[in-house]
PDB file of C-alpha atoms in Angstrom:
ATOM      1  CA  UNK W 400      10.882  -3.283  -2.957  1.00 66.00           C
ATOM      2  CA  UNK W 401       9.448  -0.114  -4.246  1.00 73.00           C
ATOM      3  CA  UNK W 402       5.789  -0.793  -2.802  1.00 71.00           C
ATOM      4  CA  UNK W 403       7.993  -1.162   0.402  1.00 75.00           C
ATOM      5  CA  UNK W 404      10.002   1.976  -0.367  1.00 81.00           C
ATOM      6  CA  UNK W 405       6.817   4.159  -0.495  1.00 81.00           C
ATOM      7  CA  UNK W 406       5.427   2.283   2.372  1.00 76.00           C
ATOM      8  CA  UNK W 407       8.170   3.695   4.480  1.00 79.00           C
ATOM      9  CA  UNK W 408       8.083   7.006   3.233  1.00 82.00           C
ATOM     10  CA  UNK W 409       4.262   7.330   4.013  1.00 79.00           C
ATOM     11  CA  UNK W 410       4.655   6.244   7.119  1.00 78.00           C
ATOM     12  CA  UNK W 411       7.461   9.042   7.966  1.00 83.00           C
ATOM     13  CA  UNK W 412       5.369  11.228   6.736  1.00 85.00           C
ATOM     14  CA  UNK W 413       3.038  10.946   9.111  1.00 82.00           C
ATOM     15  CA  UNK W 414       4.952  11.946  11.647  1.00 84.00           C
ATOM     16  CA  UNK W 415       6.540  14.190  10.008  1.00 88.00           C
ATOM     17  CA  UNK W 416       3.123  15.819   9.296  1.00 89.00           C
ATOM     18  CA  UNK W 417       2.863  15.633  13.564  1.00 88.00           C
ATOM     19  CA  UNK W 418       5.745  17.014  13.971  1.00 88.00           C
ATOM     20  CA  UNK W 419       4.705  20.291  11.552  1.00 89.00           C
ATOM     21  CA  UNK W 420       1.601  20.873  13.777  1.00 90.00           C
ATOM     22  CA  UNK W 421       2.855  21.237  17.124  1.00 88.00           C
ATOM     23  CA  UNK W 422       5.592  23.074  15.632  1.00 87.00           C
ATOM     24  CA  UNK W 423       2.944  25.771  14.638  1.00 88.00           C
ATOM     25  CA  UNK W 424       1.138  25.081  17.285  1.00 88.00           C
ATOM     26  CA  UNK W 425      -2.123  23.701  15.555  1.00 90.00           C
ATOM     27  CA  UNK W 426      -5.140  23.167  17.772  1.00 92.00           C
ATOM     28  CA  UNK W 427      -4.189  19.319  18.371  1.00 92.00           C
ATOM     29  CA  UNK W 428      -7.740  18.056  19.137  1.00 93.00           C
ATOM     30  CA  UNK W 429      -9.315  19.531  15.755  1.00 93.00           C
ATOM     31  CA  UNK W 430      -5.930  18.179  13.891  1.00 93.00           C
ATOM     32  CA  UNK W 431      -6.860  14.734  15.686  1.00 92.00           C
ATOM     33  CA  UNK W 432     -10.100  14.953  14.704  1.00 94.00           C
ATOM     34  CA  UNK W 433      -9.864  15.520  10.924  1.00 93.00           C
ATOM     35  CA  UNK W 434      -7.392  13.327  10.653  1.00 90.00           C
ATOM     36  CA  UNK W 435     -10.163  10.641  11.849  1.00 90.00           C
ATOM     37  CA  UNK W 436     -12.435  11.968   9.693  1.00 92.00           C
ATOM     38  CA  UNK W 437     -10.173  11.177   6.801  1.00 88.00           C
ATOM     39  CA  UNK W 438      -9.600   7.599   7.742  1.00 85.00           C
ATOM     40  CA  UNK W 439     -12.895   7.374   8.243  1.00 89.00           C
ATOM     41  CA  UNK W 440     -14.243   8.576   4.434  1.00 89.00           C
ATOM     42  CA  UNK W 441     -11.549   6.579   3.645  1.00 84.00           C
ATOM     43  CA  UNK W 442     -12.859   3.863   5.227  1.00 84.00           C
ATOM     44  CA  UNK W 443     -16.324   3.973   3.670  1.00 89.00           C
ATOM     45  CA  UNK W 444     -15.148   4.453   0.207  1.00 86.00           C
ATOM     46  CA  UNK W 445     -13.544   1.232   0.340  1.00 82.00           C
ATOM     47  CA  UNK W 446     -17.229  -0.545   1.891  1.00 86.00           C
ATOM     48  CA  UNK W 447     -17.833  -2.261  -1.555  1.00 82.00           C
ATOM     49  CA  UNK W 448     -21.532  -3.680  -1.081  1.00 82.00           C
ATOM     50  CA  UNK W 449     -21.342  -3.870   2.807  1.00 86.00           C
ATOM     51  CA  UNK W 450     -24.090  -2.843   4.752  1.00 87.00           C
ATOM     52  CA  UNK W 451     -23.622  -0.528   7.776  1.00 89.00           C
ATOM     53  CA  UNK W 452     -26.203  -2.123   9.834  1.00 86.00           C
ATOM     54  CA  UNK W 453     -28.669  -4.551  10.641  1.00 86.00           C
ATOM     55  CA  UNK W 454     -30.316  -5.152  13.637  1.00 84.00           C
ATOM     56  CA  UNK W 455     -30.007  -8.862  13.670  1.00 89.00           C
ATOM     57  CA  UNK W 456     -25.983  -8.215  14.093  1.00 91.00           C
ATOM     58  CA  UNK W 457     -25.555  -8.299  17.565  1.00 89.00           C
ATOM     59  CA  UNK W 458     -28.350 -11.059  18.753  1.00 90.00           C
ATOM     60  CA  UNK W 459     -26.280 -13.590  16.802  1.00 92.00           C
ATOM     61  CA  UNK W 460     -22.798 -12.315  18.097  1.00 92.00           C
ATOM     62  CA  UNK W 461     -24.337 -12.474  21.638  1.00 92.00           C
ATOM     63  CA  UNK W 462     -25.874 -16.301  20.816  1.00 92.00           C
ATOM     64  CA  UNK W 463     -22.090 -17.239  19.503  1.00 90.00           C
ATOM     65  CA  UNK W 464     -20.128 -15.222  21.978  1.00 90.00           C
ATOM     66  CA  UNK W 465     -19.454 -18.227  24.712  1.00 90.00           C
ATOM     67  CA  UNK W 466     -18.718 -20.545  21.990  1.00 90.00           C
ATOM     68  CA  UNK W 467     -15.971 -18.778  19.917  1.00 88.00           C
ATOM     69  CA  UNK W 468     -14.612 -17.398  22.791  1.00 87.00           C
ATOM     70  CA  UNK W 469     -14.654 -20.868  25.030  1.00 84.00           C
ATOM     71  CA  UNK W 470     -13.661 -23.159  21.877  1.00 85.00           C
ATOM     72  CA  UNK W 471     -11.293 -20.056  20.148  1.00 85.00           C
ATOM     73  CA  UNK W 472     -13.345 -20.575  17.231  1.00 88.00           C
ATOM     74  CA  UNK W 473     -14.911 -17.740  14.584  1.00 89.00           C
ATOM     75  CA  UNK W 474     -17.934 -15.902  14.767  1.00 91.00           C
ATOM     76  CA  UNK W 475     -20.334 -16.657  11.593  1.00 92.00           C
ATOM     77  CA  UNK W 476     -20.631 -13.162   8.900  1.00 91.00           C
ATOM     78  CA  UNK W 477     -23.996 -12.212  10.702  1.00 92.00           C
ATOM     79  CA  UNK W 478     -22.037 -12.168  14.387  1.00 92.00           C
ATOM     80  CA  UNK W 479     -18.530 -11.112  12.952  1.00 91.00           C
ATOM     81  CA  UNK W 480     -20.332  -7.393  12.170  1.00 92.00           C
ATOM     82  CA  UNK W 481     -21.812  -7.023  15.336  1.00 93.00           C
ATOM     83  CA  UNK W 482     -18.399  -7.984  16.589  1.00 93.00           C
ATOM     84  CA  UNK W 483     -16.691  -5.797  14.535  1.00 92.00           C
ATOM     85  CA  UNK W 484     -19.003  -2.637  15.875  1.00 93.00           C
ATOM     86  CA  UNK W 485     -18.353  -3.854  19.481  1.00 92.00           C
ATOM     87  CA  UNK W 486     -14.584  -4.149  18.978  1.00 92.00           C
ATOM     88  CA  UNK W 487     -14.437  -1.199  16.897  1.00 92.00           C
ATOM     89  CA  UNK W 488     -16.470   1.325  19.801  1.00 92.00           C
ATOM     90  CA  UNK W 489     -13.183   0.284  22.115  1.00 90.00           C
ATOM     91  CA  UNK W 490     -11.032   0.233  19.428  1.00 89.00           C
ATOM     92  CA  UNK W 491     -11.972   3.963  17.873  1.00 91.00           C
ATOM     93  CA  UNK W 492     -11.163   5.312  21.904  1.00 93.00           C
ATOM     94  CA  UNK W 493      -7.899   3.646  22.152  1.00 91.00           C
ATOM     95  CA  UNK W 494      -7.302   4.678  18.405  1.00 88.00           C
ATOM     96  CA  UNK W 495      -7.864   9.107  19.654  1.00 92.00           C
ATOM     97  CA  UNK W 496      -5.818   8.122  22.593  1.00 92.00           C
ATOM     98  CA  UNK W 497      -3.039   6.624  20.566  1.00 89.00           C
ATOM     99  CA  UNK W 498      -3.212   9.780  18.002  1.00 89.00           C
ATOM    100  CA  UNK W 499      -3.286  12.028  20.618  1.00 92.00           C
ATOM    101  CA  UNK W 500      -0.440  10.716  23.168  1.00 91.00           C
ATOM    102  CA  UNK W 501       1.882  10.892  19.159  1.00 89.00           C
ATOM    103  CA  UNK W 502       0.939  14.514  19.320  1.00 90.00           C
ATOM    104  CA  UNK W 503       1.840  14.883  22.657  1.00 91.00           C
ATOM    105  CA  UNK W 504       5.085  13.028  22.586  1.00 89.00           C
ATOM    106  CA  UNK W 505       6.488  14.087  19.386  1.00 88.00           C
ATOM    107  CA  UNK W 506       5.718  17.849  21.228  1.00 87.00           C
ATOM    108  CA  UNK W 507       7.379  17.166  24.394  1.00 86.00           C
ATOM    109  CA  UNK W 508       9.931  14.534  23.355  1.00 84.00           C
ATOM    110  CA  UNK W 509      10.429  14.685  19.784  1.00 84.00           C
ATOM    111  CA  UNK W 510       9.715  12.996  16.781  1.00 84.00           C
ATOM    112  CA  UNK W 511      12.855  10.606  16.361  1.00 82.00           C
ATOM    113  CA  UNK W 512      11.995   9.182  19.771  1.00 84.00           C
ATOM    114  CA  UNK W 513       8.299   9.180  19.513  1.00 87.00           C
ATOM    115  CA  UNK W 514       8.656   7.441  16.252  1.00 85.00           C
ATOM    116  CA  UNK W 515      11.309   4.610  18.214  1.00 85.00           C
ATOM    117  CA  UNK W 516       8.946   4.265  21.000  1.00 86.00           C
ATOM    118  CA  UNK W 517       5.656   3.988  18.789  1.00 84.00           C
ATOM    119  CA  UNK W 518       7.427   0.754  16.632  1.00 82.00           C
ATOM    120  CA  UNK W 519       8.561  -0.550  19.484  1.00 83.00           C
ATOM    121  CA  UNK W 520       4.991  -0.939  20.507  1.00 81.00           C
ATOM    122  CA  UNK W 521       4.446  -3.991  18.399  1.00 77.00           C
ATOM    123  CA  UNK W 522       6.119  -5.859  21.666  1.00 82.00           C
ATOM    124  CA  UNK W 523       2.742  -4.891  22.814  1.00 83.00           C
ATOM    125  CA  UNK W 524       0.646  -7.311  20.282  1.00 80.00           C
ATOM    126  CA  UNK W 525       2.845 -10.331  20.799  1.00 80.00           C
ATOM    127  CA  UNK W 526       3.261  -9.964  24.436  1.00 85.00           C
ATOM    128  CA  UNK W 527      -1.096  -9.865  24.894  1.00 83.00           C
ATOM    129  CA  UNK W 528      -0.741 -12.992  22.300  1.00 82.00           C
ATOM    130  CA  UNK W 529       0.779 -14.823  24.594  1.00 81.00           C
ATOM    131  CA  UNK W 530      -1.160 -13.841  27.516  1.00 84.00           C
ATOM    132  CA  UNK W 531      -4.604 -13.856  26.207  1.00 81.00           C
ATOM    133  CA  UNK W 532      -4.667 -16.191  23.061  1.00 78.00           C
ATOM    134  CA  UNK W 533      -2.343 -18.412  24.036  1.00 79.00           C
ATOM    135  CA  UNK W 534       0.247 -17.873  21.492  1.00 76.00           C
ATOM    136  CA  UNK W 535       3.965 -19.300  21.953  1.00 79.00           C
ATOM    137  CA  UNK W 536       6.461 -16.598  21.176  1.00 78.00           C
ATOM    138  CA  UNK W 537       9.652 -17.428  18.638  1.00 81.00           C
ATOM    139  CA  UNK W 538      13.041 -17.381  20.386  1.00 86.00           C
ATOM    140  CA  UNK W 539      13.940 -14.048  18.516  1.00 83.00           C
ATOM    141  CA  UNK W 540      11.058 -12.313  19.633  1.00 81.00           C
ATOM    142  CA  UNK W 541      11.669 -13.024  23.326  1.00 84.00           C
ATOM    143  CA  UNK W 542      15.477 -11.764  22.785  1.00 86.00           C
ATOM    144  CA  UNK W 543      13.851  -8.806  20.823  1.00 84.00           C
ATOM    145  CA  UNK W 544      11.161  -7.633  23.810  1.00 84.00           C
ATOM    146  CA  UNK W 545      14.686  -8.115  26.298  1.00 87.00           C
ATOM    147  CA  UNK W 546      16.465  -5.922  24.139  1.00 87.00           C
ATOM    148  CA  UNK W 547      13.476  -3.065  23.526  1.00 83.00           C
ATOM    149  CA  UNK W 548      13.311  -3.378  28.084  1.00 83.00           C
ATOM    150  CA  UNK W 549      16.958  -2.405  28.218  1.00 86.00           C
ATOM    151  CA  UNK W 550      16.318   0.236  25.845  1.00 83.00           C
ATOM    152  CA  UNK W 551      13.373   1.765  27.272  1.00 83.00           C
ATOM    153  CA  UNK W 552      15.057   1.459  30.679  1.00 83.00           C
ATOM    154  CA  UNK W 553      17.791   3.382  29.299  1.00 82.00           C
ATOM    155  CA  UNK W 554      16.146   6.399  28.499  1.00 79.00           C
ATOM    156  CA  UNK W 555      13.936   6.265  31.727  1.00 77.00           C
ATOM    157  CA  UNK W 556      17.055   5.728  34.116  1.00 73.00           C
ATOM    158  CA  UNK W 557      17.910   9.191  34.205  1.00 67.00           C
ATOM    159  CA  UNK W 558      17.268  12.614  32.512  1.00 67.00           C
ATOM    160  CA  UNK W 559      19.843  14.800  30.954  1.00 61.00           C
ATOM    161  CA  UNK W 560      19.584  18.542  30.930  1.00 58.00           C
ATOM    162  CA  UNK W 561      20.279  18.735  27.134  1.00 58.00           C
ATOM    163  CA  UNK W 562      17.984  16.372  25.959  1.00 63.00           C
ATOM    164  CA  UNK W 563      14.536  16.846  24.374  1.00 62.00           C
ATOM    165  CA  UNK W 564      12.581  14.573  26.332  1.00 67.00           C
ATOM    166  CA  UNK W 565      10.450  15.895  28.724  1.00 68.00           C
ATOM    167  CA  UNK W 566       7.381  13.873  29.235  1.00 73.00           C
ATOM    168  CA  UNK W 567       8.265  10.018  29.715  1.00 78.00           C
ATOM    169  CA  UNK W 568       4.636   9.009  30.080  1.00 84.00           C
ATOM    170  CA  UNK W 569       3.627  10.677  26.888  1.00 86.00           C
ATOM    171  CA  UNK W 570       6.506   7.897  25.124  1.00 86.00           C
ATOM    172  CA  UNK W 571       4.756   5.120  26.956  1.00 87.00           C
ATOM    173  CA  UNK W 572       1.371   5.798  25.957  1.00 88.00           C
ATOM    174  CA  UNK W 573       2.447   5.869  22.282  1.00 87.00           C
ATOM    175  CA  UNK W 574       4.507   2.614  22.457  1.00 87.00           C
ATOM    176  CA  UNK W 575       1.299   1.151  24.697  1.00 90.00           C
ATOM    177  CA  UNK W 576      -1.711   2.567  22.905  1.00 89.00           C
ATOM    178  CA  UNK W 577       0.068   2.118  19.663  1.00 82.00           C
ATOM    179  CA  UNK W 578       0.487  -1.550  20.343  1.00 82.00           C
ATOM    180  CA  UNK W 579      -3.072  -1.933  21.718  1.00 86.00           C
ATOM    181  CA  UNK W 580      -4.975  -1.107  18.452  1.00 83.00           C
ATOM    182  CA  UNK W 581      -2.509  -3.603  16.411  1.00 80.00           C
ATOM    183  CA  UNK W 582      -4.142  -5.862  19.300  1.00 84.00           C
ATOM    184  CA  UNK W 583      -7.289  -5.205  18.390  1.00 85.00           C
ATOM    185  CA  UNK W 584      -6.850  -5.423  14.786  1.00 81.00           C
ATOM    186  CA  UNK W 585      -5.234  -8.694  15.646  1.00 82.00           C
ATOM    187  CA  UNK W 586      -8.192 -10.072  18.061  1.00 85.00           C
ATOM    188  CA  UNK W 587     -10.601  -9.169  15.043  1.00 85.00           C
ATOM    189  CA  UNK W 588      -8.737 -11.294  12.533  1.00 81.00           C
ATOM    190  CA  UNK W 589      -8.461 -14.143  15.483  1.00 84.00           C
ATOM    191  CA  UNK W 590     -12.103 -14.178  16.067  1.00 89.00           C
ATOM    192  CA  UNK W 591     -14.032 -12.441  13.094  1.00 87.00           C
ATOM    193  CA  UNK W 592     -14.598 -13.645   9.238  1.00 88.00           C
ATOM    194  CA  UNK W 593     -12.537 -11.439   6.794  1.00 82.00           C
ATOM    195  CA  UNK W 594     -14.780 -10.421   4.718  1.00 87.00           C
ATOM    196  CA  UNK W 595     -16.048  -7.951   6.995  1.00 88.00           C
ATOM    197  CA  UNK W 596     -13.180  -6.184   7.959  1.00 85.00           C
ATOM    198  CA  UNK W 597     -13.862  -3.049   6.172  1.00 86.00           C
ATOM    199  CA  UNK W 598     -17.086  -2.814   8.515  1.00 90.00           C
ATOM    200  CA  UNK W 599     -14.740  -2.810  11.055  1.00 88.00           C
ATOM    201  CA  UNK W 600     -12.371  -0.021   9.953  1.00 86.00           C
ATOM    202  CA  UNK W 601     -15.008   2.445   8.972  1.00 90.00           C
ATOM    203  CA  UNK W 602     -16.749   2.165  12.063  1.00 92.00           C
ATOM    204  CA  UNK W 603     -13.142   1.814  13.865  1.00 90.00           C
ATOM    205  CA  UNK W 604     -12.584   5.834  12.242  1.00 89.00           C
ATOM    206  CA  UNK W 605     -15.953   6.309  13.095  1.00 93.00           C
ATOM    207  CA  UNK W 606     -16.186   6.347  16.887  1.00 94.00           C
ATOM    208  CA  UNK W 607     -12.718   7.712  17.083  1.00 93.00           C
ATOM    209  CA  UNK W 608     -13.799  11.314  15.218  1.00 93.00           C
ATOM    210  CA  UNK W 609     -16.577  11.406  17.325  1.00 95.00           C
ATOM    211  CA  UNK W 610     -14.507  10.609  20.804  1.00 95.00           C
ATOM    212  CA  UNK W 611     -12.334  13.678  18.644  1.00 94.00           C
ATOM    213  CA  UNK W 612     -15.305  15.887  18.156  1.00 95.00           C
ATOM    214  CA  UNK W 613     -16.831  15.927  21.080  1.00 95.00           C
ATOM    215  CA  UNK W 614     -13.002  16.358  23.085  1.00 94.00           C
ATOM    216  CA  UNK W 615     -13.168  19.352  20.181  1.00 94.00           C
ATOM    217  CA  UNK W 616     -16.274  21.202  21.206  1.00 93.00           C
ATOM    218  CA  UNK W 617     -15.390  20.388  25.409  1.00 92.00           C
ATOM    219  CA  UNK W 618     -11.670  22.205  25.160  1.00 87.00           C
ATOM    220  CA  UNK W 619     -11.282  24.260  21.950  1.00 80.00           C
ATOM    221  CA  UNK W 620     -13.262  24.873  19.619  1.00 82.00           C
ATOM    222  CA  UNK W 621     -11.236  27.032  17.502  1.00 85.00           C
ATOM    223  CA  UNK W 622     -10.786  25.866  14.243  1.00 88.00           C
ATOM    224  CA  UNK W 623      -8.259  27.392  11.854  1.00 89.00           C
ATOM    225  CA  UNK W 624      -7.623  26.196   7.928  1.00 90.00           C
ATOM    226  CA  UNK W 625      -4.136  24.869   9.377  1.00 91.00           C
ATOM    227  CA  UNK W 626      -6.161  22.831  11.797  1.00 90.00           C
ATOM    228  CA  UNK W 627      -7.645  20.984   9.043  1.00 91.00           C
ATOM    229  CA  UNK W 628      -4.974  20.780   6.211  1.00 91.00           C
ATOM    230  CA  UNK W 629      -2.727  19.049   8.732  1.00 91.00           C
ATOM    231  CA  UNK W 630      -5.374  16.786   9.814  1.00 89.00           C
ATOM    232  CA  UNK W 631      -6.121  15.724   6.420  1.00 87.00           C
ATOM    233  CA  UNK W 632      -2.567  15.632   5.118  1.00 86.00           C
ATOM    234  CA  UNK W 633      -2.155  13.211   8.728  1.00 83.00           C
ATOM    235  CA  UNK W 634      -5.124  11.053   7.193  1.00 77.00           C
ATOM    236  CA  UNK W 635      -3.495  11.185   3.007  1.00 77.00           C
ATOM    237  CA  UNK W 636      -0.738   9.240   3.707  1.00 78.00           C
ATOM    238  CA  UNK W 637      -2.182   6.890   6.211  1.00 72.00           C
ATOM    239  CA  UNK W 638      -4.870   5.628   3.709  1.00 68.00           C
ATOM    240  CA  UNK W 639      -1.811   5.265   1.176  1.00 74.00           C
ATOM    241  CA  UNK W 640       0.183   3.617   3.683  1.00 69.00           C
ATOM    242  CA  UNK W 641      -2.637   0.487   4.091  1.00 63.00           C
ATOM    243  CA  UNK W 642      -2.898   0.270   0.470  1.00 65.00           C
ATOM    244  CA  UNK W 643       0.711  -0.359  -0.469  1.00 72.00           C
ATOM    245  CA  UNK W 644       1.795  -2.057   2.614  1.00 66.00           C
ATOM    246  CA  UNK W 645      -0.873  -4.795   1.409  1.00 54.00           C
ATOM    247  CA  UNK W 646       0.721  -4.619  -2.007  1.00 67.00           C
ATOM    248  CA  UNK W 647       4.361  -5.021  -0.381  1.00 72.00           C
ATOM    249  CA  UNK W 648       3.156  -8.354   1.355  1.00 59.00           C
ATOM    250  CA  UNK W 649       1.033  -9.765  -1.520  1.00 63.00           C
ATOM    251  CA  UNK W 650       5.113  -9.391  -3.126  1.00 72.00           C
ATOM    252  CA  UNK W 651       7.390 -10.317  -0.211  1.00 68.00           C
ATOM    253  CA  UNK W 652       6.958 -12.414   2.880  1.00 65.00           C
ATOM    254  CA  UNK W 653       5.760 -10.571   5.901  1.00 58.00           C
ATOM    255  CA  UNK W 654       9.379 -11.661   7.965  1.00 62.00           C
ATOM    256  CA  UNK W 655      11.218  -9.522   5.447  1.00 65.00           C
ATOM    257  CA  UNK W 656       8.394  -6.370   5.303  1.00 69.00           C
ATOM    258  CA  UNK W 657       7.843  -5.971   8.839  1.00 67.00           C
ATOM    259  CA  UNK W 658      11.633  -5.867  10.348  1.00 75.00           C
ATOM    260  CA  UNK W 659      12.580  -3.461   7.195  1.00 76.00           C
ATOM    261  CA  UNK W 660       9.594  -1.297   7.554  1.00 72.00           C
ATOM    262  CA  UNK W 661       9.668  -0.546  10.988  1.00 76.00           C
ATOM    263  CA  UNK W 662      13.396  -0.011  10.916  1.00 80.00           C
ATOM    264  CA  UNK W 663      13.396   1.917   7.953  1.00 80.00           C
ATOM    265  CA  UNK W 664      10.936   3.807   9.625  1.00 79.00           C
ATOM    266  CA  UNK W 665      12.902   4.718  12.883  1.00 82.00           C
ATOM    267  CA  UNK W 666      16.111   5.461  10.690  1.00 83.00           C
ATOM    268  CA  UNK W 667      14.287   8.089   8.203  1.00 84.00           C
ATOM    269  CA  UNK W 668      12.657   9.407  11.043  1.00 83.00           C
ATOM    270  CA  UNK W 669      16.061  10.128  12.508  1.00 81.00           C
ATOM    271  CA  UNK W 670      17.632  11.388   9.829  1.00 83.00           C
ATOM    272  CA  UNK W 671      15.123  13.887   9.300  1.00 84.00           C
ATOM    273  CA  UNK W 672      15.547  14.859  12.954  1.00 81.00           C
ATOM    274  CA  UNK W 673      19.222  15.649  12.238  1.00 79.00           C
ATOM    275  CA  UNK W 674      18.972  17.324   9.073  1.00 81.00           C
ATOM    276  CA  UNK W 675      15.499  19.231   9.494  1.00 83.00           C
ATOM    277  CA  UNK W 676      14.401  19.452  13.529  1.00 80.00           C
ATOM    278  CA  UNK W 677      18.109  18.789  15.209  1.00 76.00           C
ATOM    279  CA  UNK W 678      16.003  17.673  18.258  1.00 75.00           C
ATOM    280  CA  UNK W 679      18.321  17.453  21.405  1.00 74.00           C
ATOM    281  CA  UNK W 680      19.260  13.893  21.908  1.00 75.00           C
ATOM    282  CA  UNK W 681      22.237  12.547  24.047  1.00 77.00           C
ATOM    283  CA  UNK W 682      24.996   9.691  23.242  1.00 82.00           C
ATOM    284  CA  UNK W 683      23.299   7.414  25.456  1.00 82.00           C
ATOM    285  CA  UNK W 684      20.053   7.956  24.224  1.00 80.00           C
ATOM    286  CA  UNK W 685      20.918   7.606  20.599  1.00 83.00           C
ATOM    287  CA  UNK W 686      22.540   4.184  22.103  1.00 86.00           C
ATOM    288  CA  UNK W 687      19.039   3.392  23.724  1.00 84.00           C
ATOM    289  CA  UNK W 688      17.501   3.602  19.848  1.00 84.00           C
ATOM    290  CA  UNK W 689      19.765   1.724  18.567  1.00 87.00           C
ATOM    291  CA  UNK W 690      19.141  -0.979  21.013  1.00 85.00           C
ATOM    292  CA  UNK W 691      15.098  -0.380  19.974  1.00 84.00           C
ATOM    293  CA  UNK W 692      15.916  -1.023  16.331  1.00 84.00           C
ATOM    294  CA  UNK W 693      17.799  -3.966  16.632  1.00 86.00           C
ATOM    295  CA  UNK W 694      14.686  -5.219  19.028  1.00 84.00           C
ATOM    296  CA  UNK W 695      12.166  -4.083  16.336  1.00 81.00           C
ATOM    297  CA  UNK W 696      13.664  -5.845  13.744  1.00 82.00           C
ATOM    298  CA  UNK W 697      13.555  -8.929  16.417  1.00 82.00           C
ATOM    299  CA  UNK W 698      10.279  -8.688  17.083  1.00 79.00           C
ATOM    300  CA  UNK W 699       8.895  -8.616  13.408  1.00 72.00           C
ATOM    301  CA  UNK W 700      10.394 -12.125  12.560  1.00 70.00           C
TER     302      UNK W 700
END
């Protein structure tokens, strides 16, 4: 329970470390991009013996591309890297989009519902499951994505003067582009050996600094030290956070982890909101997240 603990409290941290930035109004694209750049030494640190290319990648994931695909089968090591640089080039956009609709949202709408909307977003994995790979959802998980509807529809049915929330679309795209890249993460373990997952990461980080440094030098490139402390104390604990959530599930079963995480998640994150930001939110709204952490905790069994 303590590799679960910290877990948590990395994860918080995060956007905690968000929420600091806007506050003093950081140049969000260079905080996006070092943050990247983090993941992505990160990332390459943790390589082992892997190389980061070979030409003969992507002619066999083209030759075994109807097959897997057609039979849902696995691509061979050669194929599964030049799957896992193909996946990761649309995985490292959605990735800056992700990071940068959290910025926005914690901004406009705070960070206790940024954080609700952005776990919520694992609806997002389990709903293209079913869709796309054919995956049956449990029971719980179906009452789970009902309950996470009302909620949403809850805070979108109307807007309250006193309330913090002022851009609704920037709370979808972190519960949608959120969700995505667990998607993609997911469609690469589907379809892709394991032991070249770590190709995937690093080059994951990879295209989404450069997506962040050329969005950088396009719309301001004004780079203060606060720029990049925040963006690397964004990237600290999300390194952290891999490594001991992979410790907490080599301890406990991934049922227990996932609903505790992600609801231990949303509750710190509130709690700090009260104590440290007091962020504006109404009765009904703080009824809508309570609604999204019972349907979190659905969804993760």
């Amino acid at each position: 329970m303590f590799y679960l603990l910290i877990t948590m409290c990395c994860a918080t941290s995060m956007g905690v470390i968000v929420k600091l930035s806007e506050l003093r109004h950081a140049n969000r694209y260079a905080v996006n991009f070092f943050n990247s750049l983090s993941g992505m030494v990160g990332a390459f640190l943790a390589l082992g013996g892997l190389a980061l290319y070979d030409s003969g990648w992507f002619s066999a994931f083209f030759a075994e591309l109807p097959a897997v695909f057609g039979q849902m089968g696995q691509f061979s090591l050669a194929a599964s890297a030049g799957y896992a640089l193909a996946l990761a080039a649309f995985g490292g956009a959605c990735n800056y989009v992700a990071y940068l609709s959290l910025q926005v949202s914690t901004a406009r709408n705070g960070a206790a519902m940024t954080s609700t909307f952005n776990k919520v977003g694992s609806a997002v994995p389990m709903l293209l499951s079913v869709l796309f790979l054919g995956e049956s959802p449990k029971l719980v998980q179906v009452i789970g994505s009902l309950i996470a509807l009302a909620g949403i529809l809850i805070i979108y049915s109307r807007r309250e003067e006193s309330s913090v929330i002022t851009l609704k679309l920037a709370l979808f795209g972190t519960l949608f582009f959120g969700g995505f890249c667990d998607f993609l993460s997911k469609l690469y373990e589907t379809f892709a050996q394991a032991e070249m997952q770590p190709l995937y990461v690093f080059y994951y980080f990879l295209f989404a600094a450069v997506i962040a440094l050329i969005v950088v030098l396009l719309k301001d490139r004004r780079i203060h030290w606060q720029d990049v402390a925040f963006g690397l104390a964004a990237g600290i604990p999300a390194l952290f956070h891999s490594k001991f959530l992979l410790l907490t599930l080599g301890q406990l079963p991934a049922f227990v982890v996932f609903p505790i995480y992600s609801v231990g998640n949303i509750v710190l994150m509130n709690i700090i909101n009260l104590l440290f930001f007091k962020e504006p939110l109404t009765r009904r709204q703080f009824f809508a997240i309570g609604l999204m952490i019972v349907a979190v905790a659905l969804l993760n069994l």
